[in-house]
Tab-separated table of C-alpha atoms in Angstrom:
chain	number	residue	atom	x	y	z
A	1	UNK	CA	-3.664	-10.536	-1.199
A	2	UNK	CA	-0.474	-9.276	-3.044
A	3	UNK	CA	1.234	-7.625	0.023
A	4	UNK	CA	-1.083	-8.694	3.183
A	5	UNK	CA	1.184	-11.491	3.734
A	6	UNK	CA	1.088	-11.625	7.715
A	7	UNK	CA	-2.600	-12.237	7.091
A	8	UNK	CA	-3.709	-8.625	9.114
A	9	UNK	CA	-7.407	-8.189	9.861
A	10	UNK	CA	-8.285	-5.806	7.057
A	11	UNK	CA	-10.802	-2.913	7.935
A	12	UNK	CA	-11.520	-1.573	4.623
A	13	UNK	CA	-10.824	-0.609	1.304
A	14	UNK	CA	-9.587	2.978	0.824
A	15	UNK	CA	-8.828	3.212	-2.981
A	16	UNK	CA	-7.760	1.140	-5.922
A	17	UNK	CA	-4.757	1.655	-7.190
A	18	UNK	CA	-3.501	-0.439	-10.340
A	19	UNK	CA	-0.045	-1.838	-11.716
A	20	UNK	CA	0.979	0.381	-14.796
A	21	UNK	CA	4.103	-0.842	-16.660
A	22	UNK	CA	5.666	0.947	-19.515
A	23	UNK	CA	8.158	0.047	-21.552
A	24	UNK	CA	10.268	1.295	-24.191
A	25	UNK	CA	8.755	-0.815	-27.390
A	26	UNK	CA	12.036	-0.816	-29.300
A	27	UNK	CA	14.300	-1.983	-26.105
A	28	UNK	CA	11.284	-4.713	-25.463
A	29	UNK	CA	10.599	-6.077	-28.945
A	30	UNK	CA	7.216	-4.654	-29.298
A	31	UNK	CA	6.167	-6.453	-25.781
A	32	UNK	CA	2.619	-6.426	-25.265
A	33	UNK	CA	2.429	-8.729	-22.115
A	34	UNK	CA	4.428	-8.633	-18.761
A	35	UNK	CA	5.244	-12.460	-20.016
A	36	UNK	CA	6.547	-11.484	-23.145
A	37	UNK	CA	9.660	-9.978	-21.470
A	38	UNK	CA	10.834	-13.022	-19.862
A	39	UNK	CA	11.252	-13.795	-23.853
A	40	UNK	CA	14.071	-11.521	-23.963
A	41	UNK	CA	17.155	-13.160	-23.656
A	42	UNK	CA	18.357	-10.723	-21.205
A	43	UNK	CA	17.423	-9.231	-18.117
A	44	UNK	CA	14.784	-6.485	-18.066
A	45	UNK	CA	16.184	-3.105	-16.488
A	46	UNK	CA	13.071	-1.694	-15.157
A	47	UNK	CA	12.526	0.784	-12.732
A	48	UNK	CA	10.536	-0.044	-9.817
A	49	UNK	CA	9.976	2.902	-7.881
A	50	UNK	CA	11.970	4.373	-4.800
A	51	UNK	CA	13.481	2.184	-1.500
A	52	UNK	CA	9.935	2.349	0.499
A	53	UNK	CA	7.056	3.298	-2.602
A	54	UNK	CA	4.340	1.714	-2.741
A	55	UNK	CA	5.672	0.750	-6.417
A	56	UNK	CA	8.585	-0.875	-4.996
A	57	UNK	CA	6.764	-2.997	-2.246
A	58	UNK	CA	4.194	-4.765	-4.733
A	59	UNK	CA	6.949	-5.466	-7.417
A	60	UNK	CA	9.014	-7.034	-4.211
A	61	UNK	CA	5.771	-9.020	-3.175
A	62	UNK	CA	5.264	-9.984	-7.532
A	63	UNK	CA	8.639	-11.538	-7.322
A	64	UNK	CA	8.318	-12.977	-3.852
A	65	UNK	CA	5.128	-14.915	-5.270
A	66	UNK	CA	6.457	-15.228	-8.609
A	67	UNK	CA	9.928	-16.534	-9.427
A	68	UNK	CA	10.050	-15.389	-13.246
A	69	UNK	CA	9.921	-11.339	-11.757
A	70	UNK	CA	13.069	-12.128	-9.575
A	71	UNK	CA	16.626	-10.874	-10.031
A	72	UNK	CA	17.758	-13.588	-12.815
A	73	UNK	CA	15.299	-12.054	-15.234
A	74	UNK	CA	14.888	-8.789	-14.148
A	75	UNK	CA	17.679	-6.295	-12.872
A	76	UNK	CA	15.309	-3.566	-10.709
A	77	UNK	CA	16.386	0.123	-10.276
A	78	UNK	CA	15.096	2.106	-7.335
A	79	UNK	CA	14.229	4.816	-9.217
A	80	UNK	CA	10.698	6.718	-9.101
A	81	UNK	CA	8.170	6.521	-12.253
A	82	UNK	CA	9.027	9.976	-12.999
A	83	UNK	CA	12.183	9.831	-13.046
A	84	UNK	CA	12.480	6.912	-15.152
A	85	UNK	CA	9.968	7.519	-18.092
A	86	UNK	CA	12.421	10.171	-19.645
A	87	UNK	CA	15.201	7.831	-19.237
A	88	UNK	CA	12.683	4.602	-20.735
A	89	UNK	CA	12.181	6.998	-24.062
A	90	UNK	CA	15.693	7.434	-24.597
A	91	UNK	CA	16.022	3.348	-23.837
A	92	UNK	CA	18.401	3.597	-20.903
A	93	UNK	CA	15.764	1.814	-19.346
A	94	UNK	CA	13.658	-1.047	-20.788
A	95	UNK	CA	10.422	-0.095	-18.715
A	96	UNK	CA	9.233	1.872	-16.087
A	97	UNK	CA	6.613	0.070	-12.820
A	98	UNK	CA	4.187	2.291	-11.337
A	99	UNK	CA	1.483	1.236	-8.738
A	100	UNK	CA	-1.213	4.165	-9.110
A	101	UNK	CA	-4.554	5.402	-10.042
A	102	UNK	CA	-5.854	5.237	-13.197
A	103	UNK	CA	-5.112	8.988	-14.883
A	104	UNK	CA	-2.587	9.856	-11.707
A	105	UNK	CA	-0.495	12.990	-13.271
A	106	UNK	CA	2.511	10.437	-13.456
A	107	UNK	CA	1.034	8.546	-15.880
A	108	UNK	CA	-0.698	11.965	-17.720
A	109	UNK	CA	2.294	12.966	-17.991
A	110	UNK	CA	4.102	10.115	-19.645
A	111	UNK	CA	0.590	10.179	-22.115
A	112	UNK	CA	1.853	12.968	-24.004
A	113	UNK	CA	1.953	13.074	-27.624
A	114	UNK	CA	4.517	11.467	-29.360
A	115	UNK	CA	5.264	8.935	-26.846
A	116	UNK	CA	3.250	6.352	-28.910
A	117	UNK	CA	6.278	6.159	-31.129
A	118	UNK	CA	8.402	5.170	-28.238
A	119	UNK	CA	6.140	3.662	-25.478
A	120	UNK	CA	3.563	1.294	-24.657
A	121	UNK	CA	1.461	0.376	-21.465
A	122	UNK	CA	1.845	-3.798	-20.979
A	123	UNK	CA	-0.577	-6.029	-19.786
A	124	UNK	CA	0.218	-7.022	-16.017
A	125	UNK	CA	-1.478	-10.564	-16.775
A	126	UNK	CA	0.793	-13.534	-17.032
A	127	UNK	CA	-0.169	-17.238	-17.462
A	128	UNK	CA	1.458	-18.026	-13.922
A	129	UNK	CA	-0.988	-15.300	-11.835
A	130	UNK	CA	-4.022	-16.373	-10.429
A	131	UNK	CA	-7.160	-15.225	-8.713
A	132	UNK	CA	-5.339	-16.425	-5.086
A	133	UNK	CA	-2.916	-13.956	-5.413
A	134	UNK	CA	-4.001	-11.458	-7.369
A	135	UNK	CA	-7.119	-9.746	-8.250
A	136	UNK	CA	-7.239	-8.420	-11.940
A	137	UNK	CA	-8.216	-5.122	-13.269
A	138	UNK	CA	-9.251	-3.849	-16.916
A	139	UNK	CA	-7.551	-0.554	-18.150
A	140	UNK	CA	-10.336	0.802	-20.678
A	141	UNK	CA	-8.256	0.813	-24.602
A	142	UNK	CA	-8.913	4.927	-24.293
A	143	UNK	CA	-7.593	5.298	-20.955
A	144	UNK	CA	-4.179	6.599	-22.363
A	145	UNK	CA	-4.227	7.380	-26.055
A	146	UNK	CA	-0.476	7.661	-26.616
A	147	UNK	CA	0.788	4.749	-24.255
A	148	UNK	CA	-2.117	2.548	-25.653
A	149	UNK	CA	-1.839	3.499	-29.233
A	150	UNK	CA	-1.985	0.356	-31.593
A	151	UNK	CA	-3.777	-1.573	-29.036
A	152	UNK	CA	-7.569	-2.979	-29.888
A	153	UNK	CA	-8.092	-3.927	-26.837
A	154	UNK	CA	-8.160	-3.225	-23.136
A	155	UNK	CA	-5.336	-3.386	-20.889
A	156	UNK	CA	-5.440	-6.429	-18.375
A	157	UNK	CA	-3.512	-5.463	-15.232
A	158	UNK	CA	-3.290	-6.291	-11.362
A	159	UNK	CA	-5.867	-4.214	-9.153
A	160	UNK	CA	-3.568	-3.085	-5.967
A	161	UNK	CA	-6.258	-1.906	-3.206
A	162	UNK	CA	-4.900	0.716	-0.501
A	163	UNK	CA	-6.250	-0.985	2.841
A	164	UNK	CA	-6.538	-0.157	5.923
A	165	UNK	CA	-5.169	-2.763	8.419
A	166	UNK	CA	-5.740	-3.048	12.389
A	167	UNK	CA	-3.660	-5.235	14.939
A	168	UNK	CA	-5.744	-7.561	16.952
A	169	UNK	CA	-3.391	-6.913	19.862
A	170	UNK	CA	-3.980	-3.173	19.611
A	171	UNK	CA	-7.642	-3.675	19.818
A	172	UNK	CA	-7.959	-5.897	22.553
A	173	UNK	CA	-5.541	-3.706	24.350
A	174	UNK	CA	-7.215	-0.457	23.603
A	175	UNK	CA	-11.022	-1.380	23.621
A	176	UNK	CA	-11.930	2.053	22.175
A	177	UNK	CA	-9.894	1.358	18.928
């Protein structure tokens, strides 16, 4: 739904991948929800993943569907979950967007110890989504002790499925496809 804007045929699902977003909790006022941010005063620096990701793409197709994720509250960085998290801790960056499985080593990674003082995973579940666009996913409170630290509750987020797509032309072109 997020991304399948041309309305492909879609063969199948091959994984589920979710929306992680981190965020330094000092830079962010102690943000617990995506919509929080847009509370800010300010645009949000967060990186979105590189030109091309996967990351980048479904933040593109959030702020193509959703105004409030566009460029005149947010100010987007093309730079890879990775590399941001270090730069998120020392608040260079307000948050860092990843579009992954749950436990990828990205996200292990940025679950270290320590990072609870710094860090906390935000709920991808604003007031203005709905089931048309989006379909929602519920991050388990022990999924990442550190970035989740604080929280009672489980994480709300947007479920990103990796599809497989097929061209109608190619099909009736290529009966064997």
């Amino acid at each position: 739904k997020l991304v399948n804007q041309r309305k492909l045929p879609i063969d199948g699902v091959v994984f589920h991948s979710y929306a992680h977003l981190v965020c330094n909790q000092e830079r962010t006022k102690g943000s617990k929800e995506i919509s929080d941010l847009l509370k800010q005063g300010r645009k949000i620096q967060v990186a979105v993943g590189d030109v091309g990701s996967a990351s980048k793409i479904v933040w593109d197709s959030l702020a193509d569907l959703d105004s409030d994720f566009g460029s005149h509250n947010f100010a987007v960085m093309p730079v890879s979950f990775t590399k941001a998290i270090p730069l998120v801790m020392k608040g260079q960056y307000d948050c860092a967007w990843t579009v992954s499985g749950i436990g990828s080593p990205a996200l292990k990674a940025a679950d270290y110890p320590g990072s609870s003082k710094v860090l906390r995973l935000v709920e991808v579940n604003d007031g203005d989504f709905n089931d048309d666009d989006y379909d929602f996913f519920v991050i388990p409170k022990s999924t990442y002790p550190n970035l989740q630290a604080g929280w009672f509750k489980d994480v709300k987020t947007i479920d990103v499925p990796v599809v497989l797509f097929h061209r109608p032309e190619i099909q009736s072109e290529n009966p064997v496809a």
